[in-house]
PDB file of C-alpha atoms in Angstrom:
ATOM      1  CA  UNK A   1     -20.121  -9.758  -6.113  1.00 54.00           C
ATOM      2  CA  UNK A   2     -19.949  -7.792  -9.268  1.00 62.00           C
ATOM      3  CA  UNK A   3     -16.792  -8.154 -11.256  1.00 67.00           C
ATOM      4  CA  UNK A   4     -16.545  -4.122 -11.544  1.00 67.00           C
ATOM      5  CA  UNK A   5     -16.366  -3.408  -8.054  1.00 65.00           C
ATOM      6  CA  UNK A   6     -12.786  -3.196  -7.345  1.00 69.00           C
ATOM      7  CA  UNK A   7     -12.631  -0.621 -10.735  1.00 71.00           C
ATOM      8  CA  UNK A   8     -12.464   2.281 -10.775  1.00 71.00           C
ATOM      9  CA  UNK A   9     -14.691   4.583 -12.601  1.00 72.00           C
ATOM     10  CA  UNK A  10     -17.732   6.278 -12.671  1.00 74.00           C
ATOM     11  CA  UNK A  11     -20.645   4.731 -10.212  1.00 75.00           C
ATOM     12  CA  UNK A  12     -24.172   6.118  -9.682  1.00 79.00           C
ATOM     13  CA  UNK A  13     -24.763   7.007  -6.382  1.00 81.00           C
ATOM     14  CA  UNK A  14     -26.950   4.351  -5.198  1.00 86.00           C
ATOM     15  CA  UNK A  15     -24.026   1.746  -5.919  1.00 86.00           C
ATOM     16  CA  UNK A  16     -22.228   3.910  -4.232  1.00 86.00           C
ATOM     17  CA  UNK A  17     -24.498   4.249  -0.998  1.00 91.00           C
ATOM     18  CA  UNK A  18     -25.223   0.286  -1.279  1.00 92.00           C
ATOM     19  CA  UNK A  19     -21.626  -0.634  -0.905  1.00 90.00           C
ATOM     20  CA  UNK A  20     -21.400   1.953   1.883  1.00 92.00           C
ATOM     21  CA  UNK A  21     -24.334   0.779   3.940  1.00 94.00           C
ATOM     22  CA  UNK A  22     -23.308  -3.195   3.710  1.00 94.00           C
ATOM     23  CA  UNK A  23     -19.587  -2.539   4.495  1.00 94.00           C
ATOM     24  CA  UNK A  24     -21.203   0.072   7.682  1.00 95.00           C
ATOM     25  CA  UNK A  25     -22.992  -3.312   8.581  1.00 95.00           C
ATOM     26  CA  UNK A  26     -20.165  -4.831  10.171  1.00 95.00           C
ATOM     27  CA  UNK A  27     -18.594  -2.553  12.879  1.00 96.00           C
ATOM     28  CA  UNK A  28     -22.488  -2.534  13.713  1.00 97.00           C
ATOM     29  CA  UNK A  29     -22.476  -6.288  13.507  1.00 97.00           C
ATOM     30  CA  UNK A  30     -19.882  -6.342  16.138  1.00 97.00           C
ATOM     31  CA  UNK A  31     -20.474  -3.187  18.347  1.00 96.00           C
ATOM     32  CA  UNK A  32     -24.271  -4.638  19.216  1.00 96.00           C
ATOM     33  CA  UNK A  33     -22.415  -8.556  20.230  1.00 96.00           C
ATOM     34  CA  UNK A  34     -20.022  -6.100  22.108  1.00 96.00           C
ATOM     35  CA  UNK A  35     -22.784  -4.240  23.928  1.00 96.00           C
ATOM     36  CA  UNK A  36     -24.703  -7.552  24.342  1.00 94.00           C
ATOM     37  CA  UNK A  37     -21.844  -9.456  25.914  1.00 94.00           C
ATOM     38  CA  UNK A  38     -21.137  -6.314  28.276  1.00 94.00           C
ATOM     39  CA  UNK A  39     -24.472  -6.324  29.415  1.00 92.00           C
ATOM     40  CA  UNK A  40     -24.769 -10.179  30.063  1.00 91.00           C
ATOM     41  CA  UNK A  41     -21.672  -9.782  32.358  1.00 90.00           C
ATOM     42  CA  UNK A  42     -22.714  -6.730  33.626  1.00 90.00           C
ATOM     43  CA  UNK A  43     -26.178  -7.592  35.006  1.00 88.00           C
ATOM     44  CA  UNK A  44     -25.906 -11.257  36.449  1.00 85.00           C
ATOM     45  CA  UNK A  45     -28.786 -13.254  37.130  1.00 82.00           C
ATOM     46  CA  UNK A  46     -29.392 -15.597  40.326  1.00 79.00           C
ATOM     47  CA  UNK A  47     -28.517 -19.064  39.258  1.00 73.00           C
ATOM     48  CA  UNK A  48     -29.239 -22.141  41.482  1.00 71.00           C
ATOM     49  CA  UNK A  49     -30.212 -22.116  45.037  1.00 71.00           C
ATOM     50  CA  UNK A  50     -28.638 -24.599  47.404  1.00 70.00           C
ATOM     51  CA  UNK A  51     -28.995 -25.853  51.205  1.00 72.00           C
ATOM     52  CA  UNK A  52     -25.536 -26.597  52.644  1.00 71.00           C
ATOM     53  CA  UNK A  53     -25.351 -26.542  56.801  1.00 74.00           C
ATOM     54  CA  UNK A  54     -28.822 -24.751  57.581  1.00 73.00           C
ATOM     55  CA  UNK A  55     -27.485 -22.275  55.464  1.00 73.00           C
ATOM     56  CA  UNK A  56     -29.017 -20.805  51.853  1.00 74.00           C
ATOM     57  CA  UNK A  57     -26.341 -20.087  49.088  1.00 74.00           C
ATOM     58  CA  UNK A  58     -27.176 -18.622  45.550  1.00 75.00           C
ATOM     59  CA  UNK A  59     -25.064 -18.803  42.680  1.00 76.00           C
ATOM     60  CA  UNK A  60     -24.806 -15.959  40.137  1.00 78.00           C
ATOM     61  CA  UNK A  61     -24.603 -16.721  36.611  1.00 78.00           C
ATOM     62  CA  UNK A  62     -24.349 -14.466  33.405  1.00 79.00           C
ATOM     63  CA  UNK A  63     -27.268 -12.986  32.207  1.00 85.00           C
ATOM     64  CA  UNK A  64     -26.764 -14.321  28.228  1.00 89.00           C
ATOM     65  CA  UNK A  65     -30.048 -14.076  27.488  1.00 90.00           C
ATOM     66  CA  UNK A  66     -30.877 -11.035  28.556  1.00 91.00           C
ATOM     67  CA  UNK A  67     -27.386 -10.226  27.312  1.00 92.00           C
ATOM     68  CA  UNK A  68     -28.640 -11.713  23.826  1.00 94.00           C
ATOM     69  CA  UNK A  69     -31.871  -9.756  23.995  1.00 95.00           C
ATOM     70  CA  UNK A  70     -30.149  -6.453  24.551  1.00 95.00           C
ATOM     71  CA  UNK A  71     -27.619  -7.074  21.174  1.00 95.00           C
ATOM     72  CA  UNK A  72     -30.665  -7.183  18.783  1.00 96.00           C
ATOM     73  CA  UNK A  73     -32.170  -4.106  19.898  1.00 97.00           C
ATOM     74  CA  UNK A  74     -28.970  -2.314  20.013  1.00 96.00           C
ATOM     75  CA  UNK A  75     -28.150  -4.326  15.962  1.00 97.00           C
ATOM     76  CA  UNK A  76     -31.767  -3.449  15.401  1.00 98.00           C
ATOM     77  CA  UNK A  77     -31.473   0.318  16.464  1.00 97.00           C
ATOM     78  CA  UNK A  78     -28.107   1.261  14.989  1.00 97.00           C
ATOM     79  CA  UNK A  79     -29.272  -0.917  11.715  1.00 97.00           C
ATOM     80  CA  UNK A  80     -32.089   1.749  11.450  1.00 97.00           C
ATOM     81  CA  UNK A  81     -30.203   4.735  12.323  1.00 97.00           C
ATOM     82  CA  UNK A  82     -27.619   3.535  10.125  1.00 96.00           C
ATOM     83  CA  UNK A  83     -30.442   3.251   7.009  1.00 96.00           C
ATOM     84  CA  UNK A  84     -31.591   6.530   8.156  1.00 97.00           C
ATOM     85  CA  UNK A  85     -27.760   8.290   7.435  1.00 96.00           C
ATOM     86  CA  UNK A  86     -27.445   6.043   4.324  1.00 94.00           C
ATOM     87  CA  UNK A  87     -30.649   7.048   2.682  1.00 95.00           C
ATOM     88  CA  UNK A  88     -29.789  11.076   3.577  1.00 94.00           C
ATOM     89  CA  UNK A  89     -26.428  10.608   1.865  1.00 93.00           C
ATOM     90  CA  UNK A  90     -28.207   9.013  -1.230  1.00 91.00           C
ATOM     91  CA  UNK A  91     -30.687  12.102  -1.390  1.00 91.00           C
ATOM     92  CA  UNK A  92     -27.423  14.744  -1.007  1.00 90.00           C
ATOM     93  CA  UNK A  93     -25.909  13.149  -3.754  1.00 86.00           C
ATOM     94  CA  UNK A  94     -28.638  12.425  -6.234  1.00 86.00           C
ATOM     95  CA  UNK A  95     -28.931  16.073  -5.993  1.00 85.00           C
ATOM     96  CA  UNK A  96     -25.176  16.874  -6.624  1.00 82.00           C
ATOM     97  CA  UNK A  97     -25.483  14.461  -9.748  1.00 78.00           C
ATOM     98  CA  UNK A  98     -28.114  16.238 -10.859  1.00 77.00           C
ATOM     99  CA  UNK A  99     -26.840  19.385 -10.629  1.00 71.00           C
ATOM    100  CA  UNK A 100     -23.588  18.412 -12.113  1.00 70.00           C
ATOM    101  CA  UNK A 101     -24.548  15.888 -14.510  1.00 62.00           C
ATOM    102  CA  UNK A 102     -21.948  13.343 -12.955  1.00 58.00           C
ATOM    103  CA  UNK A 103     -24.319  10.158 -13.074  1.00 53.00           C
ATOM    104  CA  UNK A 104     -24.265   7.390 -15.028  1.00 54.00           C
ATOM    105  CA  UNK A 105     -27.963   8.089 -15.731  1.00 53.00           C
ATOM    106  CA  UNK A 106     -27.166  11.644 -16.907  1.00 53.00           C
ATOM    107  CA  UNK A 107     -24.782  10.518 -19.245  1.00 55.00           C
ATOM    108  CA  UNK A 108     -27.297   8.263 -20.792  1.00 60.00           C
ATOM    109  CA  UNK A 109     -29.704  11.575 -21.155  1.00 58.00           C
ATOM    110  CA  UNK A 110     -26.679  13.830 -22.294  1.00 57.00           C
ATOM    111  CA  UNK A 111     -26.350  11.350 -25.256  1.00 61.00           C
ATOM    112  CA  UNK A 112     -29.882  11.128 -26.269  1.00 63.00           C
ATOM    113  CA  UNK A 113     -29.843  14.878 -25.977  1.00 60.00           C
ATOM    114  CA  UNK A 114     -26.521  14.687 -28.581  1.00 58.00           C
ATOM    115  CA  UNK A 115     -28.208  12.398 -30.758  1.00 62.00           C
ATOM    116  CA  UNK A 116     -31.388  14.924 -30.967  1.00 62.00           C
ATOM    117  CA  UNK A 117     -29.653  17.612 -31.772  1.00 59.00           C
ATOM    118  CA  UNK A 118     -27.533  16.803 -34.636  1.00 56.00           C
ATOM    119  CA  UNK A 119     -29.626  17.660 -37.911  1.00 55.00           C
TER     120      UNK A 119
END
């Protein structure tokens, strides 16, 4: 990680949205292996059949893979949605540095706008 990132200071706002969207990862991360393991238990699948005394028996097991299948769409769909709210927070507030001239880039074009001016 970058040495600077537990200063604080000015940041432009796609360090800003970066950070956001990789620490929004996680409770995603663990809300999909949540929703996966709820739906494995949930929705059991018929396991072995057996013959004991003219008599057939089934055994119910788990459903993990289906339970397994079910987390990556959920990770995969909230990872999307998640990129979608990300990326319209990084448009809001590339406008509201604009407007304000609060950016790190700005700065860098305030300057060269100094440094033209002076006679």
């Amino acid at each position: 990680m970058d040495d600077k990132f537990f200063e604080f200071g000015r940041k432009s706002a796609v360090e800003l949205i970066r950070t956001l969207f990789y620490a929004g990862t996680l409770p995603i991360l663990y809300a999909s292996y949540r929703f996966g393991e709820h739906f494995a238990l949930a929705h059991p699948v018929l396991g072995t059949v057996f013959r004991q005394d003219d008599f057939y028996r089934v055994g119910e097991k788990s459903g993990w893979i289906l339970g397994l299948m079910m987390g990556g769409a959920a990770l995969i769909i909230l990872v999307t949605l998640w990129k979608v709210i990300c990326e319209m927070l990084l448009i809001a507030l590339r406008y509201f540095e604009r407007g304000t001239g609060g950016a790190i880039a700005s700065d860098k074009r305030a300057r060269r706008k100094k440094r033209r001016s002076r006679p």
